[in-house]
Short mmCIF file of C-alpha atoms in Angstrom, two decimals:
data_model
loop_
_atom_site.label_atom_id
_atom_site.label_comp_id
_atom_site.label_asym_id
_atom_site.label_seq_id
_atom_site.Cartn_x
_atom_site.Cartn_y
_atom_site.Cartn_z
CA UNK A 722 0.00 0.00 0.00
CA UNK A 723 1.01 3.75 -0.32
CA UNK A 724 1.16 4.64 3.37
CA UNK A 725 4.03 1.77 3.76
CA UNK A 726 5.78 2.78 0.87
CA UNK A 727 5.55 6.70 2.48
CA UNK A 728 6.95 5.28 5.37
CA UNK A 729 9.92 3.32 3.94
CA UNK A 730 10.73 6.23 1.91
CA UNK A 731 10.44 8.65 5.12
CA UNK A 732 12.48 6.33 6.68
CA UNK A 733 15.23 6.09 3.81
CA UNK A 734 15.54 9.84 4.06
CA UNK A 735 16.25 9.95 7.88
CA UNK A 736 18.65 7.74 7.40
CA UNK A 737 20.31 9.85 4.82
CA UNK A 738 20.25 12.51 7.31
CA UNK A 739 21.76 10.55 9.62
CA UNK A 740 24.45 9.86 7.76
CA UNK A 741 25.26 13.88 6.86
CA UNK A 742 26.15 14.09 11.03
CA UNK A 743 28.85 13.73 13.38
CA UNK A 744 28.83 13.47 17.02
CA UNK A 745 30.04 16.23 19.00
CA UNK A 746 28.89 15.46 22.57
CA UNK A 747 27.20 12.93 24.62
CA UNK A 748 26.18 11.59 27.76
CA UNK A 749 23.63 10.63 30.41
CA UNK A 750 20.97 12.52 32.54
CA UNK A 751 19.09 10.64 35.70
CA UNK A 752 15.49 12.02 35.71
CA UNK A 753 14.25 11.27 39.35
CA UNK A 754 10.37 11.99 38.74
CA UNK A 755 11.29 15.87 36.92
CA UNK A 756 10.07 17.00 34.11
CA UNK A 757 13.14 18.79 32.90
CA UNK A 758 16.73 18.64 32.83
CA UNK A 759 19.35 20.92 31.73
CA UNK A 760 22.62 19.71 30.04
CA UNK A 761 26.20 21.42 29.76
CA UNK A 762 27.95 21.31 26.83
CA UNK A 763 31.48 22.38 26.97
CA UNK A 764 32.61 25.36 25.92
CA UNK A 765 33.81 25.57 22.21
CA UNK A 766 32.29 22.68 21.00
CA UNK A 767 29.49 24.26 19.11
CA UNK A 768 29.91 27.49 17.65
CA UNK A 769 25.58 27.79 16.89
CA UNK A 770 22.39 26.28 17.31
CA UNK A 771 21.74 24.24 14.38
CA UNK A 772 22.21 20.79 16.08
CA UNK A 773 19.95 17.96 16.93
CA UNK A 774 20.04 15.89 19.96
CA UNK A 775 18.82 12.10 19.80
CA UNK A 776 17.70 10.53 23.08
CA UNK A 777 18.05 6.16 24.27
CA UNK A 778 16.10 5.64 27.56
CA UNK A 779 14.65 2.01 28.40
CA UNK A 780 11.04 2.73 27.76
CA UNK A 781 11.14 4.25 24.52
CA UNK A 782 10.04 7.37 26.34
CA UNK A 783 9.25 10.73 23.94
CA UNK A 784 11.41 13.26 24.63
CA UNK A 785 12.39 16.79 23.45
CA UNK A 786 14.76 19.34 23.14
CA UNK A 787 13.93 23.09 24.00
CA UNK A 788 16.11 25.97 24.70
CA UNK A 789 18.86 25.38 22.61
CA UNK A 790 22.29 27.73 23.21
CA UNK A 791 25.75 26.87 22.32
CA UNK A 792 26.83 26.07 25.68
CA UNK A 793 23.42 24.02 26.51
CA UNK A 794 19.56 22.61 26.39
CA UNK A 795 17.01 21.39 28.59
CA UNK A 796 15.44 17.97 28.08
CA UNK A 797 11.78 17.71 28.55
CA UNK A 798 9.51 15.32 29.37
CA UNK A 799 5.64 15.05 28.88
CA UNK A 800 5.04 14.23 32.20
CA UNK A 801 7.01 13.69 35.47
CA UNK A 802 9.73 10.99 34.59
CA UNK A 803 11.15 8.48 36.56
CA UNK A 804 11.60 8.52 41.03
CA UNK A 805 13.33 8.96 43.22
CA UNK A 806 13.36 4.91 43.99
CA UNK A 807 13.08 3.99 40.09
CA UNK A 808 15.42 6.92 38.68
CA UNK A 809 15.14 6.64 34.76
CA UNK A 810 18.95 7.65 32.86
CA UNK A 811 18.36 8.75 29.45
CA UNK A 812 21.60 8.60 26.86
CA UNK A 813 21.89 11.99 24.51
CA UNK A 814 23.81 12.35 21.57
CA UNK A 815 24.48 16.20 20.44
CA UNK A 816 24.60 15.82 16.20
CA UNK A 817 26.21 18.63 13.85
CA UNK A 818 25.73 18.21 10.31
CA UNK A 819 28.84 17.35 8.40
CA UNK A 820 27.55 18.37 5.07
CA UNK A 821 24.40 20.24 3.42
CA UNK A 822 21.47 18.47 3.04
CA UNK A 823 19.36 20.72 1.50
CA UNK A 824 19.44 24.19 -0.13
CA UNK A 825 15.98 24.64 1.34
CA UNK A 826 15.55 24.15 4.65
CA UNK A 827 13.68 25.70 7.71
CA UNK A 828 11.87 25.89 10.74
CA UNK A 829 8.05 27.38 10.86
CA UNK A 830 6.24 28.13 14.19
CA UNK A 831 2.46 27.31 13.96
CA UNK A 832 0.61 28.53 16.44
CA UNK A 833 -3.13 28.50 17.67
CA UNK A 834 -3.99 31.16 15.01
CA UNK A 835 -2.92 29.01 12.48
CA UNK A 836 -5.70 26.14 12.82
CA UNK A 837 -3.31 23.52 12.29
CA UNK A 838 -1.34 24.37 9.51
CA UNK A 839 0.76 26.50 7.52
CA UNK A 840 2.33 27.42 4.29
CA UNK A 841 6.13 27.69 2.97
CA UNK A 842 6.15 29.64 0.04
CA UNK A 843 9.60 29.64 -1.99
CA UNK A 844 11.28 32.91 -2.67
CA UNK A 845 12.06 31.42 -6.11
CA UNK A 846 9.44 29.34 -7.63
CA UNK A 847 10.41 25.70 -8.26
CA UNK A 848 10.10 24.30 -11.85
CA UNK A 849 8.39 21.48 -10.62
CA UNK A 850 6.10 20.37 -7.87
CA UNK A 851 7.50 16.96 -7.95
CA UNK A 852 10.17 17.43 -4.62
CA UNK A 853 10.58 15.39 -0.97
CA UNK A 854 9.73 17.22 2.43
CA UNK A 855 11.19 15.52 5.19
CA UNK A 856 9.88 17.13 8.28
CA UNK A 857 10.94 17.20 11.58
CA UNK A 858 8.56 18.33 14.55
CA UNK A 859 9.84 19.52 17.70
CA UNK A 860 7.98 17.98 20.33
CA UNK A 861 5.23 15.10 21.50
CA UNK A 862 3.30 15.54 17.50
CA UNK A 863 3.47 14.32 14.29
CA UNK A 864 3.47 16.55 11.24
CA UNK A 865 2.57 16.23 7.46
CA UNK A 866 3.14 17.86 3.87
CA UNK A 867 -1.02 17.56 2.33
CA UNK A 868 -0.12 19.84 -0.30
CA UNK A 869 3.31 21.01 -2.78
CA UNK A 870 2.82 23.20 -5.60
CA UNK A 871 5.52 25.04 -7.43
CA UNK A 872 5.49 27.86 -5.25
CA UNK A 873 5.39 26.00 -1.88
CA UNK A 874 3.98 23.55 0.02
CA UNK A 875 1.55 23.30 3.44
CA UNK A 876 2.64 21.83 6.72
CA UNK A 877 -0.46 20.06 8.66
CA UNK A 878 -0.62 19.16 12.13
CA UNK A 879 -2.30 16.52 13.78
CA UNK A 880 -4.05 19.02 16.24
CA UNK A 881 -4.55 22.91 16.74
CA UNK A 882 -2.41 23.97 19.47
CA UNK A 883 -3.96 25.42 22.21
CA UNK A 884 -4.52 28.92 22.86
CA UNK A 885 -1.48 30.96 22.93
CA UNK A 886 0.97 28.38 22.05
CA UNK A 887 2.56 27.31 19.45
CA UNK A 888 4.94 24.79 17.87
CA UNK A 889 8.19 24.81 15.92
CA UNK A 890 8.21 22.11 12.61
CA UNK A 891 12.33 22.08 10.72
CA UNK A 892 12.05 20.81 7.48
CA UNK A 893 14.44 19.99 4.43
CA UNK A 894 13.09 20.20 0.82
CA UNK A 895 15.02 17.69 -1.71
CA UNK A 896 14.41 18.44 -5.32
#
């Protein structure tokens, strides 16, 4: 069916991604029932805030990363993780990309006002609508591309976020 073949190509393309970066930090944070956790990274390391950080914990637990700085971020759960008696470590990995991956490339902030979605337009039409988004939410939500034309395509939530907040999608256009 289509949606598997979406998903192995999805798939293919993170992997590609994956590929394009380089390790430049790592470690491990004990959550003992917080929901956040701030991490150091030493100083020189990264020289700006275009990095991603991937997360291993035991339970497959969804994580994110918010407020990114060159010397830092804070790891946040959805809820209250691990206790006190049952403290939960979670590996990170801090990834820099060793090569471009896409001329086009950006992050869009959606916000309640937005019902859900929102358009890219180009600067520069394309000559063709036949191109790859890969997208990449930041947070506990999944994200979609309904439309591409030419001139741009839409990014679709799964949900409205609530009332005066809002959400930050990166994505990567591949002609």
């Amino acid at each position: 069916p289509q949606v598997v073949t979406n998903d192995i190509r999805a798939a293919t393309e993170l992997v590609t991604l994956l590929q394009l970066e380089t390790e430049v930090d790592s470690g491990n944070i004990v959550f003992t029932g917080e929901t956040e956790q701030d991490v150091v990274i030493p100083g020189g390391v990264l020289n700006n805030t275009n990095y991603r950080v991937v997360y291993t914990t035991v339970d497959s637990v969804a994580l994110q990363t918010v407020d990114k700085t060159t010397t830092g971020f804070t790891i946040e759960a959805a809820s209250a993780y691990g206790t006190v008696l049952l403290p939960k470590t979670v590996g990170y990995s801090v990834l820099v990309k060793t090569a471009q991956t896409s001329d086009l490339s950006g992050i869009i902030n959606i916000s309640d006002v937005d019902a859900g979605s929102k358009a890219v337009v180009f600067a520069t039409p394309m000559t063709t609508a036949n191109y790859r988004v890969l997208l990449q939410p930041n947070g506990f939500f999944a994200a979609r591309v309904p439309t591409k034309t030419k001139t741009g395509f839409t990014v679709e939530l799964g949900h409205v976020p609530p009332v005066g907040e809002s959400v930050n999608v990166g994505y990567d256009v591949f002609v």
